[in-house]
Amino acid sequence: MKIVVIGGTGLIGSQVVTTLGSVGHEVLAASPNTGVNAVTGEGLAEALQGANVVIDVANSPSFADDAAMDFFVRAGQNLAEAEKAAGVSHHVALSVVGTERLLDSGYFRAKLAQEELIASAGVPWTLVRATQFFEFVAAIAGASIIDGTARVTSASIQPIASADVAAKVAEAALAPPRNGMIEVAGPERLPMAELVRRHFDGIGEPRDVITDDTAAYFGVVLGGPWLTPTGDAWLSQRRYGEWLAGQPKRAA
């Protein structure tokens, strides 16, 4: 098959491209730096010519409310039009577990708008919702620091390695469209404060971590296990501590 990966040079996209290419598919990594821009439409029709499947793993370069909404809505509309014109038979997109519970954030409102566009576009589809990537834990930890102390909610989180997400996205692309959603998550569900402690311990950075349930997660005060799957989900086997131990150590 010919498979076009929108956002194909990013963290998830590059792994999806490698995985699908290794089993003999014609895979195009489509992104602005390869001449394909889903937001402006530049190069989209040409890229999708003859494509069987389109995978969208692109992310907004800005988390600001209006910018994120503009990115996901314009890209979603342009992709739907181009896919129908090209006769694409399956649209696969990556989203976030708990999106509909995080609507105090403009970014997540934009992700929900993207999901709704996909479901109504008229192209058979599969949505893969993932929990937070291991690679994102450092950003969560860094954003929690106030006056040298990390203040972090006890709300549950169930992170997953990006490699495992990419593998499930690739698997979904080779399966029939579900016209529905798959949730994927890591094997460990734990309080976010504990995850942040493990991060700082793992990188050898002494840091006080205080559990504070008023502390926001990127602008959202979590009211429960909003970042974890609510039903049947595929769970990976890779654990955060093992993954972190295998990462390159920072220079002293």
PDB file of C-alpha atoms in Angstrom:
ATOM      1  CA  MET A   1       0.000   0.000   0.000  1.00  0.00           C
ATOM      2  CA  LYS A   2       0.918   3.632  -0.292  1.00  0.00           C
ATOM      3  CA  ILE A   3       0.700   5.225   3.142  1.00  0.00           C
ATOM      4  CA  VAL A   4       1.144   8.944   3.797  1.00  0.00           C
ATOM      5  CA  VAL A   5       2.189   9.954   7.311  1.00  0.00           C
ATOM      6  CA  ILE A   6       1.297  13.551   8.135  1.00  0.00           C
ATOM      7  CA  GLY A   7       3.850  14.667  10.720  1.00  0.00           C
ATOM      8  CA  GLY A   8       6.086  11.899   9.428  1.00  0.00           C
ATOM      9  CA  THR A   9       9.347  13.488  10.573  1.00  0.00           C
ATOM     10  CA  GLY A  10       8.331  13.937  14.246  1.00  0.00           C
ATOM     11  CA  LEU A  11       8.752  11.726  17.305  1.00  0.00           C
ATOM     12  CA  ILE A  12       5.880   9.343  16.529  1.00  0.00           C
ATOM     13  CA  GLY A  13       5.742   9.844  12.777  1.00  0.00           C
ATOM     14  CA  SER A  14       9.362   8.952  12.106  1.00  0.00           C
ATOM     15  CA  GLN A  15       8.935   5.671  13.999  1.00  0.00           C
ATOM     16  CA  VAL A  16       5.709   4.879  12.136  1.00  0.00           C
ATOM     17  CA  VAL A  17       7.429   5.547   8.792  1.00  0.00           C
ATOM     18  CA  THR A  18      10.293   3.197   9.684  1.00  0.00           C
ATOM     19  CA  THR A  19       7.962   0.451  10.915  1.00  0.00           C
ATOM     20  CA  LEU A  20       5.697   0.473   7.863  1.00  0.00           C
ATOM     21  CA  GLY A  21       8.567   0.845   5.419  1.00  0.00           C
ATOM     22  CA  SER A  22      10.318  -2.162   6.948  1.00  0.00           C
ATOM     23  CA  VAL A  23       7.410  -4.440   5.990  1.00  0.00           C
ATOM     24  CA  GLY A  24       7.341  -3.349   2.368  1.00  0.00           C
ATOM     25  CA  HIS A  25       4.839  -0.505   2.165  1.00  0.00           C
ATOM     26  CA  GLU A  26       5.444   2.669   0.191  1.00  0.00           C
ATOM     27  CA  VAL A  27       5.544   5.273   2.940  1.00  0.00           C
ATOM     28  CA  LEU A  28       5.740   9.035   2.479  1.00  0.00           C
ATOM     29  CA  ALA A  29       6.861  11.152   5.440  1.00  0.00           C
ATOM     30  CA  ALA A  30       4.815  14.314   4.908  1.00  0.00           C
ATOM     31  CA  SER A  31       5.622  17.482   6.834  1.00  0.00           C
ATOM     32  CA  PRO A  32       6.370  21.129   6.069  1.00  0.00           C
ATOM     33  CA  ASN A  33      10.066  20.374   5.792  1.00  0.00           C
ATOM     34  CA  THR A  34       9.333  17.775   3.082  1.00  0.00           C
ATOM     35  CA  GLY A  35       7.052  20.189   1.204  1.00  0.00           C
ATOM     36  CA  VAL A  36       3.680  19.032   2.551  1.00  0.00           C
ATOM     37  CA  ASN A  37       1.705  21.351   4.828  1.00  0.00           C
ATOM     38  CA  ALA A  38      -1.709  20.135   5.939  1.00  0.00           C
ATOM     39  CA  VAL A  39      -2.600  23.511   7.470  1.00  0.00           C
ATOM     40  CA  THR A  40      -2.014  25.552   4.297  1.00  0.00           C
ATOM     41  CA  GLY A  41      -2.734  22.665   1.918  1.00  0.00           C
ATOM     42  CA  GLU A  42       0.646  23.059   0.217  1.00  0.00           C
ATOM     43  CA  GLY A  43       1.681  19.827  -1.516  1.00  0.00           C
ATOM     44  CA  LEU A  44      -1.222  17.854  -0.037  1.00  0.00           C
ATOM     45  CA  ALA A  45      -2.979  16.795  -3.240  1.00  0.00           C
ATOM     46  CA  GLU A  46       0.277  15.612  -4.790  1.00  0.00           C
ATOM     47  CA  ALA A  47       1.316  13.706  -1.671  1.00  0.00           C
ATOM     48  CA  LEU A  48      -2.020  11.875  -1.412  1.00  0.00           C
ATOM     49  CA  GLN A  49      -2.174  10.854  -5.056  1.00  0.00           C
ATOM     50  CA  GLY A  50      -2.556   7.061  -5.099  1.00  0.00           C
ATOM     51  CA  ALA A  51      -2.566   6.793  -1.297  1.00  0.00           C
ATOM     52  CA  ASN A  52      -4.552   4.030   0.384  1.00  0.00           C
ATOM     53  CA  VAL A  53      -4.092   5.188   3.973  1.00  0.00           C
ATOM     54  CA  VAL A  54      -3.335   8.543   5.589  1.00  0.00           C
ATOM     55  CA  ILE A  55      -1.947   8.646   9.131  1.00  0.00           C
ATOM     56  CA  ASP A  56      -2.102  11.984  10.929  1.00  0.00           C
ATOM     57  CA  VAL A  57       0.276  12.287  13.877  1.00  0.00           C
ATOM     58  CA  ALA A  58       1.062  15.991  13.417  1.00  0.00           C
ATOM     59  CA  ASN A  59       0.879  18.249  16.457  1.00  0.00           C
ATOM     60  CA  SER A  60       0.278  21.951  16.805  1.00  0.00           C
ATOM     61  CA  PRO A  61       3.540  23.903  17.226  1.00  0.00           C
ATOM     62  CA  SER A  62       1.695  26.133  19.705  1.00  0.00           C
ATOM     63  CA  PHE A  63      -0.400  25.208  22.747  1.00  0.00           C
ATOM     64  CA  ALA A  64      -2.073  28.646  22.756  1.00  0.00           C
ATOM     65  CA  ASP A  65      -5.861  28.316  22.517  1.00  0.00           C
ATOM     66  CA  ASP A  66      -6.516  30.031  19.183  1.00  0.00           C
ATOM     67  CA  ALA A  67      -3.371  28.761  17.488  1.00  0.00           C
ATOM     68  CA  ALA A  68      -4.060  25.132  18.422  1.00  0.00           C
ATOM     69  CA  MET A  69      -7.678  25.354  17.270  1.00  0.00           C
ATOM     70  CA  ASP A  70      -6.641  26.931  13.980  1.00  0.00           C
ATOM     71  CA  PHE A  71      -4.019  24.241  13.407  1.00  0.00           C
ATOM     72  CA  PHE A  72      -6.201  21.208  14.046  1.00  0.00           C
ATOM     73  CA  VAL A  73      -9.352  22.515  12.341  1.00  0.00           C
ATOM     74  CA  ARG A  74      -7.651  23.779   9.194  1.00  0.00           C
ATOM     75  CA  ALA A  75      -5.498  20.678   8.882  1.00  0.00           C
ATOM     76  CA  GLY A  76      -8.493  18.418   9.506  1.00  0.00           C
ATOM     77  CA  GLN A  77     -10.604  20.131   6.879  1.00  0.00           C
ATOM     78  CA  ASN A  78      -7.820  20.141   4.298  1.00  0.00           C
ATOM     79  CA  LEU A  79      -7.016  16.483   4.904  1.00  0.00           C
ATOM     80  CA  ALA A  80     -10.659  15.433   4.589  1.00  0.00           C
ATOM     81  CA  GLU A  81     -11.078  17.241   1.276  1.00  0.00           C
ATOM     82  CA  ALA A  82      -7.794  15.930  -0.141  1.00  0.00           C
ATOM     83  CA  GLU A  83      -8.480  12.374   1.013  1.00  0.00           C
ATOM     84  CA  LYS A  84     -11.911  12.261  -0.595  1.00  0.00           C
ATOM     85  CA  ALA A  85     -10.497  13.663  -3.835  1.00  0.00           C
ATOM     86  CA  ALA A  86      -7.706  11.065  -3.832  1.00  0.00           C
ATOM     87  CA  GLY A  87      -9.946   8.129  -2.906  1.00  0.00           C
ATOM     88  CA  VAL A  88      -8.152   7.396   0.384  1.00  0.00           C
ATOM     89  CA  SER A  89      -9.820   4.440   2.097  1.00  0.00           C
ATOM     90  CA  HIS A  90      -8.620   4.854   5.700  1.00  0.00           C
ATOM     91  CA  HIS A  91      -7.705   7.827   7.890  1.00  0.00           C
ATOM     92  CA  VAL A  92      -5.799   7.060  11.099  1.00  0.00           C
ATOM     93  CA  ALA A  93      -5.168   9.797  13.655  1.00  0.00           C
ATOM     94  CA  LEU A  94      -3.407  10.033  16.997  1.00  0.00           C
ATOM     95  CA  SER A  95      -5.122  11.754  19.906  1.00  0.00           C
ATOM     96  CA  VAL A  96      -4.988  11.824  23.700  1.00  0.00           C
ATOM     97  CA  VAL A  97      -6.714   9.686  26.329  1.00  0.00           C
ATOM     98  CA  GLY A  98      -9.114  11.847  28.336  1.00  0.00           C
ATOM     99  CA  THR A  99      -9.446  14.630  25.761  1.00  0.00           C
ATOM    100  CA  GLU A 100     -13.149  15.197  26.473  1.00  0.00           C
ATOM    101  CA  ARG A 101     -12.403  15.539  30.213  1.00  0.00           C
ATOM    102  CA  LEU A 102      -9.711  18.218  29.775  1.00  0.00           C
ATOM    103  CA  LEU A 103     -11.716  20.972  28.117  1.00  0.00           C
ATOM    104  CA  ASP A 104     -10.510  23.705  30.480  1.00  0.00           C
ATOM    105  CA  SER A 105      -7.511  23.644  28.129  1.00  0.00           C
ATOM    106  CA  GLY A 106      -7.840  25.266  24.717  1.00  0.00           C
ATOM    107  CA  TYR A 107      -5.396  22.702  23.344  1.00  0.00           C
ATOM    108  CA  PHE A 108      -7.668  19.831  24.316  1.00  0.00           C
ATOM    109  CA  ARG A 109     -10.723  21.665  22.993  1.00  0.00           C
ATOM    110  CA  ALA A 110      -8.833  21.793  19.695  1.00  0.00           C
ATOM    111  CA  LYS A 111      -8.033  18.076  19.857  1.00  0.00           C
ATOM    112  CA  LEU A 112     -11.708  17.301  20.450  1.00  0.00           C
ATOM    113  CA  ALA A 113     -12.641  19.445  17.451  1.00  0.00           C
ATOM    114  CA  GLN A 114     -10.138  17.456  15.389  1.00  0.00           C
ATOM    115  CA  GLU A 115     -11.690  14.173  16.531  1.00  0.00           C
ATOM    116  CA  GLU A 116     -15.179  15.389  15.650  1.00  0.00           C
ATOM    117  CA  LEU A 117     -14.025  16.485  12.187  1.00  0.00           C
ATOM    118  CA  ILE A 118     -12.523  13.051  11.546  1.00  0.00           C
ATOM    119  CA  ALA A 119     -15.693  11.243  12.609  1.00  0.00           C
ATOM    120  CA  SER A 120     -17.895  13.389  10.356  1.00  0.00           C
ATOM    121  CA  ALA A 121     -15.617  13.729   7.317  1.00  0.00           C
ATOM    122  CA  GLY A 122     -16.941  10.764   5.352  1.00  0.00           C
ATOM    123  CA  VAL A 123     -13.592   8.921   5.126  1.00  0.00           C
ATOM    124  CA  PRO A 124     -13.401   5.594   7.030  1.00  0.00           C
ATOM    125  CA  TRP A 125     -11.330   6.213  10.137  1.00  0.00           C
ATOM    126  CA  THR A 126      -9.577   4.908  13.220  1.00  0.00           C
ATOM    127  CA  LEU A 127      -8.631   7.071  16.181  1.00  0.00           C
ATOM    128  CA  VAL A 128      -5.755   5.964  18.422  1.00  0.00           C
ATOM    129  CA  ARG A 129      -5.874   7.722  21.779  1.00  0.00           C
ATOM    130  CA  ALA A 130      -2.689   7.425  23.829  1.00  0.00           C
ATOM    131  CA  THR A 131      -1.714   8.404  27.328  1.00  0.00           C
ATOM    132  CA  GLN A 132       1.277  10.718  27.920  1.00  0.00           C
ATOM    133  CA  PHE A 133       4.579   9.563  26.433  1.00  0.00           C
ATOM    134  CA  PHE A 134       7.563   8.705  28.626  1.00  0.00           C
ATOM    135  CA  GLU A 135       9.417  11.335  26.604  1.00  0.00           C
ATOM    136  CA  PHE A 136       6.964  13.969  27.905  1.00  0.00           C
ATOM    137  CA  VAL A 137       7.508  13.282  31.619  1.00  0.00           C
ATOM    138  CA  ALA A 138      10.502  15.647  31.789  1.00  0.00           C
ATOM    139  CA  ALA A 139       8.287  18.485  30.527  1.00  0.00           C
ATOM    140  CA  ILE A 140       5.589  17.630  33.090  1.00  0.00           C
ATOM    141  CA  ALA A 141       8.208  17.636  35.838  1.00  0.00           C
ATOM    142  CA  GLY A 142       9.796  20.874  34.668  1.00  0.00           C
ATOM    143  CA  ALA A 143       6.465  22.674  34.411  1.00  0.00           C
ATOM    144  CA  SER A 144       5.639  21.730  37.999  1.00  0.00           C
ATOM    145  CA  ILE A 145       8.601  23.555  39.581  1.00  0.00           C
ATOM    146  CA  ILE A 146       7.772  26.700  41.561  1.00  0.00           C
ATOM    147  CA  ASP A 147      10.557  28.362  43.545  1.00  0.00           C
ATOM    148  CA  GLY A 148      12.680  25.241  43.273  1.00  0.00           C
ATOM    149  CA  THR A 149      10.000  22.817  44.478  1.00  0.00           C
ATOM    150  CA  ALA A 150       7.874  20.556  42.292  1.00  0.00           C
ATOM    151  CA  ARG A 151       4.201  20.821  43.205  1.00  0.00           C
ATOM    152  CA  VAL A 152       2.295  17.992  41.554  1.00  0.00           C
ATOM    153  CA  THR A 153      -1.208  16.561  41.725  1.00  0.00           C
ATOM    154  CA  SER A 154      -1.924  13.069  43.033  1.00  0.00           C
ATOM    155  CA  ALA A 155      -4.249  12.419  40.075  1.00  0.00           C
ATOM    156  CA  SER A 156      -3.436   9.193  38.267  1.00  0.00           C
ATOM    157  CA  ILE A 157      -1.348   8.975  35.129  1.00  0.00           C
ATOM    158  CA  GLN A 158      -0.465   5.919  33.038  1.00  0.00           C
ATOM    159  CA  PRO A 159       2.407   6.879  30.705  1.00  0.00           C
ATOM    160  CA  ILE A 160       3.618   4.909  27.694  1.00  0.00           C
ATOM    161  CA  ALA A 161       6.744   4.806  25.532  1.00  0.00           C
ATOM    162  CA  SER A 162       6.416   6.606  22.206  1.00  0.00           C
ATOM    163  CA  ALA A 163       7.786   3.503  20.466  1.00  0.00           C
ATOM    164  CA  ASP A 164       4.821   1.479  21.712  1.00  0.00           C
ATOM    165  CA  VAL A 165       2.381   4.163  20.556  1.00  0.00           C
ATOM    166  CA  ALA A 166       4.009   4.244  17.125  1.00  0.00           C
ATOM    167  CA  ALA A 167       3.742   0.463  16.856  1.00  0.00           C
ATOM    168  CA  LYS A 168       0.005   0.540  17.597  1.00  0.00           C
ATOM    169  CA  VAL A 169      -0.570   3.407  15.139  1.00  0.00           C
ATOM    170  CA  ALA A 170       1.188   1.389  12.437  1.00  0.00           C
ATOM    171  CA  GLU A 171      -0.859  -1.683  13.350  1.00  0.00           C
ATOM    172  CA  ALA A 172      -4.085   0.323  13.130  1.00  0.00           C
ATOM    173  CA  ALA A 173      -3.114   1.578   9.673  1.00  0.00           C
ATOM    174  CA  LEU A 174      -2.808  -1.985   8.365  1.00  0.00           C
ATOM    175  CA  ALA A 175      -6.125  -3.123   9.880  1.00  0.00           C
ATOM    176  CA  PRO A 176      -9.602  -2.344   8.555  1.00  0.00           C
ATOM    177  CA  PRO A 177     -11.043   1.031   9.652  1.00  0.00           C
ATOM    178  CA  ARG A 178     -12.882   0.844  12.960  1.00  0.00           C
ATOM    179  CA  ASN A 179     -14.869   4.049  12.572  1.00  0.00           C
ATOM    180  CA  GLY A 180     -14.125   4.233  16.264  1.00  0.00           C
ATOM    181  CA  MET A 181     -11.416   4.584  18.853  1.00  0.00           C
ATOM    182  CA  ILE A 182      -8.597   2.513  20.340  1.00  0.00           C
ATOM    183  CA  GLU A 183      -7.009   3.510  23.660  1.00  0.00           C
ATOM    184  CA  VAL A 184      -3.394   2.644  24.447  1.00  0.00           C
ATOM    185  CA  ALA A 185      -1.557   3.121  27.727  1.00  0.00           C
ATOM    186  CA  GLY A 186       1.443   1.988  29.728  1.00  0.00           C
ATOM    187  CA  PRO A 187       1.342  -0.858  32.265  1.00  0.00           C
ATOM    188  CA  GLU A 188       1.662   1.301  35.412  1.00  0.00           C
ATOM    189  CA  ARG A 189      -1.040   3.566  36.816  1.00  0.00           C
ATOM    190  CA  LEU A 190       0.377   5.825  39.517  1.00  0.00           C
ATOM    191  CA  PRO A 191      -0.052   9.294  41.032  1.00  0.00           C
ATOM    192  CA  MET A 192       1.517  11.987  38.902  1.00  0.00           C
ATOM    193  CA  ALA A 193       3.495  13.202  41.935  1.00  0.00           C
ATOM    194  CA  GLU A 194       5.081   9.751  42.242  1.00  0.00           C
ATOM    195  CA  LEU A 195       5.943   9.712  38.540  1.00  0.00           C
ATOM    196  CA  VAL A 196       7.657  13.103  38.895  1.00  0.00           C
ATOM    197  CA  ARG A 197       9.609  11.813  41.907  1.00  0.00           C
ATOM    198  CA  ARG A 198      10.774   8.829  39.855  1.00  0.00           C
ATOM    199  CA  HIS A 199      11.840  11.188  37.086  1.00  0.00           C
ATOM    200  CA  PHE A 200      14.002  13.349  39.343  1.00  0.00           C
ATOM    201  CA  ASP A 201      15.446  10.310  41.131  1.00  0.00           C
ATOM    202  CA  GLY A 202      16.173   8.640  37.812  1.00  0.00           C
ATOM    203  CA  ILE A 203      18.099  11.584  36.397  1.00  0.00           C
ATOM    204  CA  GLY A 204      19.931  12.143  39.657  1.00  0.00           C
ATOM    205  CA  GLU A 205      18.467  15.593  40.328  1.00  0.00           C
ATOM    206  CA  PRO A 206      17.727  16.277  44.012  1.00  0.00           C
ATOM    207  CA  ARG A 207      14.329  17.949  44.090  1.00  0.00           C
ATOM    208  CA  ASP A 208      11.565  18.251  46.655  1.00  0.00           C
ATOM    209  CA  VAL A 209       8.251  17.010  45.247  1.00  0.00           C
ATOM    210  CA  ILE A 210       5.114  18.051  47.121  1.00  0.00           C
ATOM    211  CA  THR A 211       1.731  16.498  46.432  1.00  0.00           C
ATOM    212  CA  ASP A 212      -0.687  19.354  45.749  1.00  0.00           C
ATOM    213  CA  ASP A 213      -4.070  18.572  44.226  1.00  0.00           C
ATOM    214  CA  THR A 214      -4.602  22.236  43.344  1.00  0.00           C
ATOM    215  CA  ALA A 215      -1.563  22.139  41.054  1.00  0.00           C
ATOM    216  CA  ALA A 216      -2.647  22.355  37.423  1.00  0.00           C
ATOM    217  CA  TYR A 217      -1.614  20.023  34.631  1.00  0.00           C
ATOM    218  CA  PHE A 218      -0.850  22.490  31.821  1.00  0.00           C
ATOM    219  CA  GLY A 219      -3.717  24.737  32.876  1.00  0.00           C
ATOM    220  CA  VAL A 220      -6.156  22.017  33.961  1.00  0.00           C
ATOM    221  CA  VAL A 221      -6.800  21.121  37.601  1.00  0.00           C
ATOM    222  CA  LEU A 222      -7.461  17.412  37.361  1.00  0.00           C
ATOM    223  CA  GLY A 223     -10.635  16.239  39.045  1.00  0.00           C
ATOM    224  CA  GLY A 224      -9.915  12.539  38.958  1.00  0.00           C
ATOM    225  CA  PRO A 225      -8.211   9.876  36.836  1.00  0.00           C
ATOM    226  CA  TRP A 226      -8.762  11.943  33.712  1.00  0.00           C
ATOM    227  CA  LEU A 227      -5.456  10.954  32.084  1.00  0.00           C
ATOM    228  CA  THR A 228      -6.080   7.201  32.276  1.00  0.00           C
ATOM    229  CA  PRO A 229      -8.210   4.875  30.130  1.00  0.00           C
ATOM    230  CA  THR A 230     -11.812   4.385  31.209  1.00  0.00           C
ATOM    231  CA  GLY A 231     -12.553   1.119  29.419  1.00  0.00           C
ATOM    232  CA  ASP A 232     -10.709  -1.666  27.664  1.00  0.00           C
ATOM    233  CA  ALA A 233      -7.328  -0.417  26.522  1.00  0.00           C
ATOM    234  CA  TRP A 234      -4.247  -2.014  25.025  1.00  0.00           C
ATOM    235  CA  LEU A 235      -1.486  -1.927  27.641  1.00  0.00           C
ATOM    236  CA  SER A 236       2.198  -2.000  26.759  1.00  0.00           C
ATOM    237  CA  GLN A 237       4.783  -3.931  28.774  1.00  0.00           C
ATOM    238  CA  ARG A 238       7.537  -1.302  28.917  1.00  0.00           C
ATOM    239  CA  ARG A 239       7.822   0.403  32.315  1.00  0.00           C
ATOM    240  CA  TYR A 240       8.923   3.979  32.889  1.00  0.00           C
ATOM    241  CA  GLY A 241      11.817   3.150  35.225  1.00  0.00           C
ATOM    242  CA  GLU A 242      13.316   0.665  32.765  1.00  0.00           C
ATOM    243  CA  TRP A 243      12.944   3.132  29.921  1.00  0.00           C
ATOM    244  CA  LEU A 244      14.480   6.000  31.904  1.00  0.00           C
ATOM    245  CA  ALA A 245      17.450   3.867  32.946  1.00  0.00           C
ATOM    246  CA  GLY A 246      18.189   3.253  29.273  1.00  0.00           C
ATOM    247  CA  GLN A 247      18.249   6.918  28.291  1.00  0.00           C
ATOM    248  CA  PRO A 248      21.534   8.773  27.716  1.00  0.00           C
ATOM    249  CA  LYS A 249      22.758  10.390  30.903  1.00  0.00           C
ATOM    250  CA  ARG A 250      22.939  14.145  31.045  1.00  0.00           C
ATOM    251  CA  ALA A 251      26.358  15.750  31.236  1.00  0.00           C
ATOM    252  CA  ALA A 252      27.289  16.876  34.749  1.00  0.00           C
TER     253      ALA A 252
END
